[in-house]
mmCIF file with all atom_site columns, C-alpha atoms in Angstrom:
data_model
loop_
_atom_site.group_PDB
_atom_site.id
_atom_site.type_symbol
_atom_site.label_atom_id
_atom_site.label_alt_id
_atom_site.label_comp_id
_atom_site.label_asym_id
_atom_site.label_entity_id
_atom_site.label_seq_id
_atom_site.pdbx_PDB_ins_code
_atom_site.Cartn_x
_atom_site.Cartn_y
_atom_site.Cartn_z
_atom_site.occupancy
_atom_site.B_iso_or_equiv
_atom_site.pdbx_formal_charge
_atom_site.auth_seq_id
_atom_site.auth_comp_id
_atom_site.auth_asym_id
_atom_site.auth_atom_id
_atom_site.pdbx_PDB_model_num
ATOM 1   C CA . LEU A 1 1   ? 81.654 51.223 99.256  1.00 0.00 ? 1   LEU A CA 1
ATOM 2   C CA . LYS A 1 2   ? 83.818 48.993 97.070  1.00 0.00 ? 2   LYS A CA 1
ATOM 3   C CA . ARG A 1 3   ? 80.956 46.533 96.673  1.00 0.00 ? 3   ARG A CA 1
ATOM 4   C CA . ILE A 1 4   ? 78.534 49.213 95.465  1.00 0.00 ? 4   ILE A CA 1
ATOM 5   C CA . ALA A 1 5   ? 81.118 51.313 93.567  1.00 0.00 ? 5   ALA A CA 1
ATOM 6   C CA . PRO A 1 6   ? 79.628 50.511 90.127  1.00 0.00 ? 6   PRO A CA 1
ATOM 7   C CA . PHE A 1 7   ? 76.393 52.194 91.243  1.00 0.00 ? 7   PHE A CA 1
ATOM 8   C CA . ILE A 1 8   ? 77.944 55.363 92.694  1.00 0.00 ? 8   ILE A CA 1
ATOM 9   C CA . SER A 1 9   ? 78.066 58.424 90.436  1.00 0.00 ? 9   SER A CA 1
ATOM 10  C CA . TYR A 1 10  ? 79.131 60.954 93.082  1.00 0.00 ? 10  TYR A CA 1
ATOM 11  C CA . LEU A 1 11  ? 80.874 60.574 96.427  1.00 0.00 ? 11  LEU A CA 1
ATOM 12  C CA . GLY A 1 12  ? 81.321 63.788 98.381  1.00 0.00 ? 12  GLY A CA 1
ATOM 13  C CA . ILE A 1 13  ? 83.417 64.287 101.498 1.00 0.00 ? 13  ILE A CA 1
ATOM 14  C CA . SER A 1 14  ? 83.782 67.554 103.398 1.00 0.00 ? 14  SER A CA 1
ATOM 15  C CA . LEU A 1 15  ? 87.221 68.719 104.427 1.00 0.00 ? 15  LEU A CA 1
ATOM 16  C CA . ASP A 1 16  ? 86.827 72.225 105.778 1.00 0.00 ? 16  ASP A CA 1
ATOM 17  C CA . GLY A 1 17  ? 90.459 73.266 105.764 1.00 0.00 ? 17  GLY A CA 1
ATOM 18  C CA . LEU A 1 18  ? 93.808 72.200 107.091 1.00 0.00 ? 18  LEU A CA 1
ATOM 19  C CA . GLU A 1 19  ? 94.013 70.244 110.329 1.00 0.00 ? 19  GLU A CA 1
ATOM 20  C CA . ALA A 1 20  ? 93.509 72.925 113.003 1.00 0.00 ? 20  ALA A CA 1
ATOM 21  C CA . TYR A 1 21  ? 90.635 74.629 111.164 1.00 0.00 ? 21  TYR A CA 1
ATOM 22  C CA . HIS A 1 22  ? 88.865 71.382 110.218 1.00 0.00 ? 22  HIS A CA 1
ATOM 23  C CA . ASN A 1 23  ? 89.099 70.094 113.777 1.00 0.00 ? 23  ASN A CA 1
ATOM 24  C CA . TRP A 1 24  ? 87.859 73.421 115.165 1.00 0.00 ? 24  TRP A CA 1
ATOM 25  C CA . TRP A 1 25  ? 84.910 73.558 112.778 1.00 0.00 ? 25  TRP A CA 1
ATOM 26  C CA . ARG A 1 26  ? 83.999 69.890 113.286 1.00 0.00 ? 26  ARG A CA 1
ATOM 27  C CA . GLY A 1 27  ? 84.359 70.163 117.061 1.00 0.00 ? 27  GLY A CA 1
ATOM 28  C CA . SER A 1 28  ? 86.991 67.485 117.496 1.00 0.00 ? 28  SER A CA 1
ATOM 29  C CA . GLY A 1 29  ? 88.071 66.962 121.069 1.00 0.00 ? 29  GLY A CA 1
ATOM 30  C CA . PRO A 1 30  ? 91.691 66.403 122.104 1.00 0.00 ? 30  PRO A CA 1
ATOM 31  C CA . ASP A 1 31  ? 91.338 62.618 121.803 1.00 0.00 ? 31  ASP A CA 1
ATOM 32  C CA . ARG A 1 32  ? 89.662 62.809 118.390 1.00 0.00 ? 32  ARG A CA 1
ATOM 33  C CA . ASN A 1 33  ? 91.138 64.167 115.209 1.00 0.00 ? 33  ASN A CA 1
ATOM 34  C CA . ALA A 1 34  ? 88.441 64.583 112.586 1.00 0.00 ? 34  ALA A CA 1
ATOM 35  C CA . PHE A 1 35  ? 90.993 65.803 110.048 1.00 0.00 ? 35  PHE A CA 1
ATOM 36  C CA . GLN A 1 36  ? 93.159 62.687 110.323 1.00 0.00 ? 36  GLN A CA 1
ATOM 37  C CA . LYS A 1 37  ? 90.097 60.404 110.198 1.00 0.00 ? 37  LYS A CA 1
ATOM 38  C CA . THR A 1 38  ? 88.767 62.173 107.112 1.00 0.00 ? 38  THR A CA 1
ATOM 39  C CA . VAL A 1 39  ? 92.140 62.136 105.339 1.00 0.00 ? 39  VAL A CA 1
ATOM 40  C CA . SER A 1 40  ? 92.549 58.418 106.135 1.00 0.00 ? 40  SER A CA 1
ATOM 41  C CA . LEU A 1 41  ? 89.156 57.736 104.573 1.00 0.00 ? 41  LEU A CA 1
ATOM 42  C CA . ILE A 1 42  ? 90.023 59.826 101.497 1.00 0.00 ? 42  ILE A CA 1
ATOM 43  C CA . LYS A 1 43  ? 93.309 57.945 101.054 1.00 0.00 ? 43  LYS A CA 1
ATOM 44  C CA . GLU A 1 44  ? 91.498 54.613 101.329 1.00 0.00 ? 44  GLU A CA 1
ATOM 45  C CA . ILE A 1 45  ? 88.889 55.631 98.749  1.00 0.00 ? 45  ILE A CA 1
ATOM 46  C CA . ILE A 1 46  ? 91.574 56.857 96.336  1.00 0.00 ? 46  ILE A CA 1
ATOM 47  C CA . GLN A 1 47  ? 93.071 53.352 96.267  1.00 0.00 ? 47  GLN A CA 1
ATOM 48  C CA . ASP A 1 48  ? 90.006 52.156 94.326  1.00 0.00 ? 48  ASP A CA 1
ATOM 49  C CA . SER A 1 49  ? 89.977 53.745 90.858  1.00 0.00 ? 49  SER A CA 1
ATOM 50  C CA . SER A 1 50  ? 86.213 53.342 90.424  1.00 0.00 ? 50  SER A CA 1
ATOM 51  C CA . LEU A 1 51  ? 85.671 55.313 93.635  1.00 0.00 ? 51  LEU A CA 1
ATOM 52  C CA . SER A 1 52  ? 88.471 57.863 93.169  1.00 0.00 ? 52  SER A CA 1
ATOM 53  C CA . ASP A 1 53  ? 86.939 58.888 89.839  1.00 0.00 ? 53  ASP A CA 1
ATOM 54  C CA . VAL A 1 54  ? 83.649 59.886 91.506  1.00 0.00 ? 54  VAL A CA 1
ATOM 55  C CA . LEU A 1 55  ? 85.171 61.334 94.687  1.00 0.00 ? 55  LEU A CA 1
ATOM 56  C CA . GLU A 1 56  ? 84.875 65.083 95.244  1.00 0.00 ? 56  GLU A CA 1
ATOM 57  C CA . ILE A 1 57  ? 86.228 66.845 98.308  1.00 0.00 ? 57  ILE A CA 1
ATOM 58  C CA . SER A 1 58  ? 84.446 70.028 99.287  1.00 0.00 ? 58  SER A CA 1
ATOM 59  C CA . SER A 1 59  ? 84.896 72.932 101.683 1.00 0.00 ? 59  SER A CA 1
ATOM 60  C CA . VAL A 1 60  ? 82.961 76.026 102.669 1.00 0.00 ? 60  VAL A CA 1
ATOM 61  C CA . ALA A 1 61  ? 84.955 79.238 102.309 1.00 0.00 ? 61  ALA A CA 1
ATOM 62  C CA . THR A 1 62  ? 85.032 81.381 105.454 1.00 0.00 ? 62  THR A CA 1
ATOM 63  C CA . LYS A 1 63  ? 87.192 84.303 106.560 1.00 0.00 ? 63  LYS A CA 1
ATOM 64  C CA . LYS A 1 64  ? 88.983 81.870 108.850 1.00 0.00 ? 64  LYS A CA 1
ATOM 65  C CA . ASN A 1 65  ? 90.023 79.340 106.164 1.00 0.00 ? 65  ASN A CA 1
ATOM 66  C CA . LEU A 1 66  ? 90.349 81.518 103.020 1.00 0.00 ? 66  LEU A CA 1
ATOM 67  C CA . ALA A 1 67  ? 94.110 81.862 103.234 1.00 0.00 ? 67  ALA A CA 1
ATOM 68  C CA . GLN A 1 68  ? 94.671 78.123 103.645 1.00 0.00 ? 68  GLN A CA 1
ATOM 69  C CA . ILE A 1 69  ? 92.452 76.909 100.806 1.00 0.00 ? 69  ILE A CA 1
ATOM 70  C CA . PRO A 1 70  ? 95.269 77.021 98.209  1.00 0.00 ? 70  PRO A CA 1
ATOM 71  C CA . ASP A 1 71  ? 97.457 74.938 100.549 1.00 0.00 ? 71  ASP A CA 1
ATOM 72  C CA . LEU A 1 72  ? 94.558 72.559 101.170 1.00 0.00 ? 72  LEU A CA 1
ATOM 73  C CA . ILE A 1 73  ? 94.145 72.105 97.412  1.00 0.00 ? 73  ILE A CA 1
ATOM 74  C CA . GLU A 1 74  ? 97.887 71.404 97.060  1.00 0.00 ? 74  GLU A CA 1
ATOM 75  C CA . PHE A 1 75  ? 97.637 68.847 99.875  1.00 0.00 ? 75  PHE A CA 1
ATOM 76  C CA . LEU A 1 76  ? 94.609 67.145 98.311  1.00 0.00 ? 76  LEU A CA 1
ATOM 77  C CA . HIS A 1 77  ? 96.396 66.996 94.967  1.00 0.00 ? 77  HIS A CA 1
ATOM 78  C CA . SER A 1 78  ? 99.452 65.436 96.649  1.00 0.00 ? 78  SER A CA 1
ATOM 79  C CA . ILE A 1 79  ? 97.380 62.544 98.015  1.00 0.00 ? 79  ILE A CA 1
ATOM 80  C CA . GLY A 1 80  ? 95.642 61.911 94.691  1.00 0.00 ? 80  GLY A CA 1
ATOM 81  C CA . VAL A 1 81  ? 92.358 63.837 94.866  1.00 0.00 ? 81  VAL A CA 1
ATOM 82  C CA . LYS A 1 82  ? 91.157 64.778 91.367  1.00 0.00 ? 82  LYS A CA 1
ATOM 83  C CA . LYS A 1 83  ? 88.061 66.887 92.154  1.00 0.00 ? 83  LYS A CA 1
ATOM 84  C CA . TYR A 1 84  ? 87.576 69.718 94.624  1.00 0.00 ? 84  TYR A CA 1
ATOM 85  C CA . SER A 1 85  ? 84.550 71.928 95.170  1.00 0.00 ? 85  SER A CA 1
ATOM 86  C CA . LEU A 1 86  ? 84.365 75.121 97.181  1.00 0.00 ? 86  LEU A CA 1
ATOM 87  C CA . HIS A 1 87  ? 81.023 76.249 98.579  1.00 0.00 ? 87  HIS A CA 1
ATOM 88  C CA . ARG A 1 88  ? 80.039 79.795 99.441  1.00 0.00 ? 88  ARG A CA 1
ATOM 89  C CA . ALA A 1 89  ? 79.348 80.464 103.119 1.00 0.00 ? 89  ALA A CA 1
ATOM 90  C CA . MET A 1 90  ? 75.733 81.385 103.758 1.00 0.00 ? 90  MET A CA 1
ATOM 91  C CA . CYS A 1 91  ? 73.983 82.428 106.976 1.00 0.00 ? 91  CYS A CA 1
ATOM 92  C CA . VAL A 1 92  ? 72.202 79.112 107.430 1.00 0.00 ? 92  VAL A CA 1
ATOM 93  C CA . GLY A 1 93  ? 72.817 76.124 109.669 1.00 0.00 ? 93  GLY A CA 1
ATOM 94  C CA . ARG A 1 94  ? 75.984 76.359 111.730 1.00 0.00 ? 94  ARG A CA 1
ATOM 95  C CA . MET A 1 95  ? 77.125 79.480 109.805 1.00 0.00 ? 95  MET A CA 1
ATOM 96  C CA . GLU A 1 96  ? 74.144 81.342 111.258 1.00 0.00 ? 96  GLU A CA 1
ATOM 97  C CA . GLN A 1 97  ? 76.137 81.472 114.521 1.00 0.00 ? 97  GLN A CA 1
ATOM 98  C CA . TYR A 1 98  ? 79.199 82.933 112.740 1.00 0.00 ? 98  TYR A CA 1
ATOM 99  C CA . PRO A 1 99  ? 78.056 85.682 110.343 1.00 0.00 ? 99  PRO A CA 1
ATOM 100 C CA . GLU A 1 100 ? 81.367 87.482 110.894 1.00 0.00 ? 100 GLU A CA 1
ATOM 101 C CA . LEU A 1 101 ? 83.106 84.584 109.103 1.00 0.00 ? 101 LEU A CA 1
ATOM 102 C CA . ILE A 1 102 ? 81.300 85.176 105.803 1.00 0.00 ? 102 ILE A CA 1
ATOM 103 C CA . PRO A 1 103 ? 83.834 86.540 103.288 1.00 0.00 ? 103 PRO A CA 1
ATOM 104 C CA . THR A 1 104 ? 83.307 89.842 101.508 1.00 0.00 ? 104 THR A CA 1
ATOM 105 C CA . ALA A 1 105 ? 82.707 90.173 97.775  1.00 0.00 ? 105 ALA A CA 1
ATOM 106 C CA . GLU A 1 106 ? 86.337 91.185 97.302  1.00 0.00 ? 106 GLU A CA 1
ATOM 107 C CA . GLU A 1 107 ? 87.561 88.151 99.225  1.00 0.00 ? 107 GLU A CA 1
ATOM 108 C CA . TYR A 1 108 ? 85.368 85.851 97.116  1.00 0.00 ? 108 TYR A CA 1
ATOM 109 C CA . PHE A 1 109 ? 86.719 87.430 93.948  1.00 0.00 ? 109 PHE A CA 1
ATOM 110 C CA . ASP A 1 110 ? 90.336 86.957 95.072  1.00 0.00 ? 110 ASP A CA 1
ATOM 111 C CA . LEU A 1 111 ? 89.505 83.373 95.973  1.00 0.00 ? 111 LEU A CA 1
ATOM 112 C CA . LEU A 1 112 ? 87.981 82.821 92.521  1.00 0.00 ? 112 LEU A CA 1
ATOM 113 C CA . VAL A 1 113 ? 91.200 84.013 90.895  1.00 0.00 ? 113 VAL A CA 1
ATOM 114 C CA . ASN A 1 114 ? 93.287 81.773 93.181  1.00 0.00 ? 114 ASN A CA 1
ATOM 115 C CA . ILE A 1 115 ? 91.091 78.749 92.469  1.00 0.00 ? 115 ILE A CA 1
ATOM 116 C CA . VAL A 1 116 ? 91.249 79.248 88.699  1.00 0.00 ? 116 VAL A CA 1
ATOM 117 C CA . GLU A 1 117 ? 95.045 79.578 88.828  1.00 0.00 ? 117 GLU A CA 1
ATOM 118 C CA . LYS A 1 118 ? 95.368 76.541 91.111  1.00 0.00 ? 118 LYS A CA 1
ATOM 119 C CA . ALA A 1 119 ? 93.152 74.384 88.882  1.00 0.00 ? 119 ALA A CA 1
ATOM 120 C CA . ASP A 1 120 ? 95.193 75.339 85.838  1.00 0.00 ? 120 ASP A CA 1
ATOM 121 C CA . LYS A 1 121 ? 98.523 74.704 87.569  1.00 0.00 ? 121 LYS A CA 1
ATOM 122 C CA . LEU A 1 122 ? 97.562 71.316 89.040  1.00 0.00 ? 122 LEU A CA 1
ATOM 123 C CA . GLY A 1 123 ? 95.277 70.039 86.302  1.00 0.00 ? 123 GLY A CA 1
ATOM 124 C CA . MET A 1 124 ? 92.575 69.313 88.874  1.00 0.00 ? 124 MET A CA 1
ATOM 125 C CA . ASP A 1 125 ? 88.836 69.638 88.447  1.00 0.00 ? 125 ASP A CA 1
ATOM 126 C CA . ILE A 1 126 ? 88.258 72.532 90.849  1.00 0.00 ? 126 ILE A CA 1
ATOM 127 C CA . HIS A 1 127 ? 85.123 74.616 90.913  1.00 0.00 ? 127 HIS A CA 1
ATOM 128 C CA . LEU A 1 128 ? 83.103 76.986 93.030  1.00 0.00 ? 128 LEU A CA 1
ATOM 129 C CA . HIS A 1 129 ? 79.860 75.196 93.736  1.00 0.00 ? 129 HIS A CA 1
ATOM 130 C CA . HIS A 1 130 ? 76.689 76.878 92.419  1.00 0.00 ? 130 HIS A CA 1
ATOM 131 C CA . SER A 1 131 ? 78.766 79.691 91.020  1.00 0.00 ? 131 SER A CA 1
ATOM 132 C CA . ILE A 1 132 ? 78.687 79.294 87.251  1.00 0.00 ? 132 ILE A CA 1
ATOM 133 C CA . GLU A 1 133 ? 75.300 80.999 87.054  1.00 0.00 ? 133 GLU A CA 1
ATOM 134 C CA . SER A 1 134 ? 76.378 83.785 89.383  1.00 0.00 ? 134 SER A CA 1
ATOM 135 C CA . ILE A 1 135 ? 79.654 84.402 87.591  1.00 0.00 ? 135 ILE A CA 1
ATOM 136 C CA . TYR A 1 136 ? 77.833 84.514 84.266  1.00 0.00 ? 136 TYR A CA 1
ATOM 137 C CA . ALA A 1 137 ? 75.025 86.754 85.519  1.00 0.00 ? 137 ALA A CA 1
ATOM 138 C CA . THR A 1 138 ? 77.261 89.086 87.488  1.00 0.00 ? 138 THR A CA 1
ATOM 139 C CA . LEU A 1 139 ? 80.388 89.407 85.402  1.00 0.00 ? 139 LEU A CA 1
ATOM 140 C CA . LEU A 1 140 ? 79.137 88.780 81.877  1.00 0.00 ? 140 LEU A CA 1
ATOM 141 C CA . LEU A 1 141 ? 75.576 90.108 81.990  1.00 0.00 ? 141 LEU A CA 1
ATOM 142 C CA . GLY A 1 142 ? 76.296 92.833 84.536  1.00 0.00 ? 142 GLY A CA 1
ATOM 143 C CA . LEU A 1 143 ? 73.401 91.882 86.793  1.00 0.00 ? 143 LEU A CA 1
ATOM 144 C CA . LYS A 1 144 ? 73.839 93.227 90.276  1.00 0.00 ? 144 LYS A CA 1
ATOM 145 C CA . SER A 1 145 ? 72.851 90.435 92.619  1.00 0.00 ? 145 SER A CA 1
ATOM 146 C CA . TYR A 1 146 ? 75.108 91.751 95.398  1.00 0.00 ? 146 TYR A CA 1
ATOM 147 C CA . LYS A 1 147 ? 73.653 94.753 97.189  1.00 0.00 ? 147 LYS A CA 1
ATOM 148 C CA . THR A 1 148 ? 75.423 96.499 100.026 1.00 0.00 ? 148 THR A CA 1
ATOM 149 C CA . THR A 1 149 ? 72.066 98.012 101.033 1.00 0.00 ? 149 THR A CA 1
ATOM 150 C CA . LYS A 1 150 ? 70.603 94.600 101.922 1.00 0.00 ? 150 LYS A CA 1
ATOM 151 C CA . ALA A 1 151 ? 70.235 94.328 105.679 1.00 0.00 ? 151 ALA A CA 1
ATOM 152 C CA . GLY A 1 152 ? 72.219 91.547 107.303 1.00 0.00 ? 152 GLY A CA 1
ATOM 153 C CA . ASN A 1 153 ? 73.851 89.585 104.511 1.00 0.00 ? 153 ASN A CA 1
ATOM 154 C CA . PRO A 1 154 ? 74.427 91.783 101.426 1.00 0.00 ? 154 PRO A CA 1
ATOM 155 C CA . ASP A 1 155 ? 75.048 88.851 99.112  1.00 0.00 ? 155 ASP A CA 1
ATOM 156 C CA . ALA A 1 156 ? 71.954 86.883 100.127 1.00 0.00 ? 156 ALA A CA 1
ATOM 157 C CA . GLY A 1 157 ? 70.397 85.669 96.911  1.00 0.00 ? 157 GLY A CA 1
ATOM 158 C CA . SER A 1 158 ? 73.724 85.930 95.119  1.00 0.00 ? 158 SER A CA 1
ATOM 159 C CA . SER A 1 159 ? 75.624 82.709 94.655  1.00 0.00 ? 159 SER A CA 1
ATOM 160 C CA . LEU A 1 160 ? 79.091 84.214 94.677  1.00 0.00 ? 160 LEU A CA 1
ATOM 161 C CA . GLY A 1 161 ? 78.750 87.664 96.142  1.00 0.00 ? 161 GLY A CA 1
ATOM 162 C CA . ILE A 1 162 ? 80.704 89.547 93.488  1.00 0.00 ? 162 ILE A CA 1
ATOM 163 C CA . ASP A 1 163 ? 79.790 93.183 93.044  1.00 0.00 ? 163 ASP A CA 1
ATOM 164 C CA . PRO A 1 164 ? 80.325 94.157 89.381  1.00 0.00 ? 164 PRO A CA 1
#
Protein backbone atom coordinates (compact mmCIF):
# COMPACT_ATOMS: atom_id res chain seq x y z
CA LEU A 1 0.00 0.00 0.00
CA LYS A 2 2.81 2.42 0.84
CA ARG A 3 4.29 1.97 -2.62
CA ILE A 4 1.02 2.83 -4.37
CA ALA A 5 -0.18 5.42 -1.81
CA PRO A 6 0.18 8.37 -4.24
CA PHE A 7 -2.41 6.71 -6.48
CA ILE A 8 -4.98 5.90 -3.78
CA SER A 9 -7.84 8.38 -3.31
CA TYR A 10 -9.96 6.25 -0.97
CA LEU A 11 -9.11 3.35 1.33
CA GLY A 12 -12.07 1.82 3.14
CA ILE A 13 -11.95 -0.71 5.96
CA SER A 14 -14.98 -2.20 7.70
CA LEU A 15 -15.06 -2.35 11.47
CA ASP A 16 -18.54 -3.46 12.44
CA GLY A 17 -18.44 -2.56 16.10
CA LEU A 18 -16.43 -3.19 19.21
CA GLU A 19 -14.54 -6.46 19.60
CA ALA A 20 -17.28 -8.95 20.54
CA TYR A 21 -19.75 -7.65 17.94
CA HIS A 22 -17.18 -7.39 15.13
CA ASN A 23 -15.92 -10.91 15.81
CA TRP A 24 -19.49 -12.25 15.95
CA TRP A 25 -20.48 -10.57 12.69
CA ARG A 26 -17.26 -11.57 10.90
CA GLY A 27 -17.46 -15.14 12.21
CA SER A 28 -14.12 -15.20 13.97
CA GLY A 29 -13.34 -18.48 15.66
CA PRO A 30 -11.73 -18.73 19.10
CA ASP A 31 -8.22 -18.83 17.60
CA ARG A 32 -8.87 -15.87 15.30
CA ASN A 33 -9.68 -12.34 16.31
CA ALA A 34 -10.85 -10.35 13.32
CA PHE A 35 -11.21 -7.22 15.44
CA GLN A 36 -7.59 -7.27 16.61
CA LYS A 37 -6.34 -8.01 13.07
CA THR A 38 -8.39 -5.16 11.63
CA VAL A 39 -7.31 -2.69 14.33
CA SER A 40 -3.66 -3.68 13.82
CA LEU A 41 -4.01 -2.97 10.10
CA ILE A 42 -5.70 0.38 10.79
CA LYS A 43 -2.91 1.38 13.19
CA GLU A 44 -0.29 0.44 10.60
CA ILE A 45 -2.01 2.46 7.87
CA ILE A 46 -2.34 5.49 10.15
CA GLN A 47 1.46 5.60 10.50
CA ASP A 48 1.69 6.71 6.86
CA SER A 49 0.22 10.21 6.48
CA SER A 50 -0.53 9.77 2.76
CA LEU A 51 -2.61 6.69 3.59
CA SER A 52 -4.19 7.97 6.82
CA ASP A 53 -5.59 10.95 4.91
CA VAL A 54 -7.56 8.69 2.54
CA LEU A 55 -8.52 6.05 5.13
CA GLU A 56 -12.19 5.76 6.07
CA ILE A 57 -13.50 3.22 8.56
CA SER A 58 -17.08 2.14 8.06
CA SER A 59 -19.75 0.16 9.89
CA VAL A 60 -23.29 -0.97 9.22
CA ALA A 61 -25.75 0.08 11.92
CA THR A 62 -27.81 -2.78 13.36
CA LYS A 63 -29.95 -3.14 16.47
CA LYS A 64 -27.12 -5.17 17.96
CA ASN A 65 -24.36 -2.54 17.56
CA LEU A 66 -26.30 0.77 17.75
CA ALA A 67 -25.50 1.42 21.39
CA GLN A 68 -21.77 0.84 20.92
CA ILE A 69 -21.24 3.00 17.84
CA PRO A 70 -20.47 6.16 19.88
CA ASP A 71 -17.85 4.20 21.85
CA LEU A 72 -16.47 2.76 18.62
CA ILE A 73 -16.11 6.28 17.22
CA GLU A 74 -14.31 7.39 20.40
CA PHE A 75 -11.98 4.39 20.09
CA LEU A 76 -11.25 5.10 16.42
CA HIS A 77 -10.53 8.73 17.25
CA SER A 78 -8.14 7.64 20.02
CA ILE A 79 -6.03 5.62 17.58
CA GLY A 80 -5.91 8.41 15.00
CA VAL A 81 -8.74 7.67 12.56
CA LYS A 82 -9.95 10.89 10.90
CA LYS A 83 -12.91 9.61 8.82
CA TYR A 84 -15.78 7.34 9.78
CA SER A 85 -18.81 6.32 7.74
CA LEU A 86 -21.94 4.59 8.97
CA HIS A 87 -24.04 2.59 6.53
CA ARG A 88 -27.73 1.83 6.85
CA ALA A 89 -28.62 -1.84 7.27
CA MET A 90 -30.60 -3.18 4.33
CA CYS A 91 -32.16 -6.61 3.77
CA VAL A 92 -29.54 -7.72 1.26
CA GLY A 93 -26.54 -10.01 1.49
CA ARG A 94 -25.83 -11.29 4.98
CA MET A 95 -28.44 -8.91 6.50
CA GLU A 96 -31.13 -10.83 4.61
CA GLN A 97 -30.69 -13.55 7.27
CA TYR A 98 -31.14 -11.02 10.11
CA PRO A 99 -34.07 -8.72 9.29
CA GLU A 100 -34.80 -8.37 13.01
CA LEU A 101 -31.49 -6.49 13.36
CA ILE A 102 -32.55 -3.63 11.08
CA PRO A 103 -33.06 -0.51 13.23
CA THR A 104 -36.34 1.37 13.29
CA ALA A 105 -36.79 4.90 11.95
CA GLU A 106 -36.66 6.24 15.50
CA GLU A 107 -33.42 4.39 16.20
CA TYR A 108 -31.86 5.77 13.00
CA PHE A 109 -32.92 9.27 13.97
CA ASP A 110 -31.39 8.94 17.45
CA LEU A 111 -28.24 7.59 15.85
CA LEU A 112 -28.13 10.56 13.46
CA VAL A 113 -28.27 12.95 16.41
CA ASN A 114 -25.53 11.00 18.24
CA ILE A 115 -23.30 10.96 15.15
CA VAL A 116 -23.68 14.70 14.56
CA GLU A 117 -22.86 15.44 18.20
CA LYS A 118 -19.89 13.04 18.16
CA ALA A 119 -18.48 14.54 14.95
CA ASP A 120 -18.73 18.03 16.41
CA LYS A 121 -17.14 17.03 19.72
CA LEU A 122 -14.22 15.10 18.19
CA GLY A 123 -13.66 17.15 15.05
CA MET A 124 -13.82 14.00 12.94
CA ASP A 125 -15.25 13.61 9.47
CA ILE A 126 -18.21 11.39 10.34
CA HIS A 127 -21.15 10.81 8.05
CA LEU A 128 -24.04 8.50 7.37
CA HIS A 129 -23.32 6.95 4.00
CA HIS A 130 -25.87 7.67 1.24
CA SER A 131 -27.90 9.72 3.66
CA ILE A 132 -27.50 13.34 2.58
CA GLU A 133 -30.15 12.92 -0.11
CA SER A 134 -32.51 11.13 2.25
CA ILE A 135 -32.08 13.64 5.04
CA TYR A 136 -32.70 16.48 2.60
CA ALA A 137 -35.70 14.83 0.94
CA THR A 138 -37.27 13.60 4.16
CA LEU A 139 -36.61 16.35 6.66
CA LEU A 140 -36.34 19.44 4.49
CA LEU A 141 -38.68 18.66 1.60
CA GLY A 142 -41.10 16.57 3.66
CA LEU A 143 -41.09 13.66 1.23
CA LYS A 144 -42.29 10.48 2.85
CA SER A 145 -39.95 7.75 1.67
CA TYR A 146 -40.56 5.66 4.80
CA LYS A 147 -43.88 3.85 4.74
CA THR A 148 -45.05 1.62 7.56
CA THR A 149 -47.52 0.03 5.12
CA LYS A 150 -44.72 -1.44 2.99
CA ALA A 151 -44.62 -5.19 3.45
CA GLY A 152 -41.39 -6.56 4.86
CA ASN A 153 -38.99 -3.65 5.15
CA PRO A 154 -40.87 -0.35 5.60
CA ASP A 155 -37.86 1.80 4.77
CA ALA A 156 -36.93 -0.04 1.57
CA GLY A 157 -36.20 2.65 -0.98
CA SER A 158 -35.43 5.14 1.76
CA SER A 159 -31.78 5.75 2.47
CA LEU A 160 -32.16 6.62 6.13
CA GLY A 161 -35.57 5.40 7.16
CA ILE A 162 -36.75 8.57 8.90
CA ASP A 163 -40.48 9.10 9.00
CA PRO A 164 -41.20 12.86 8.92
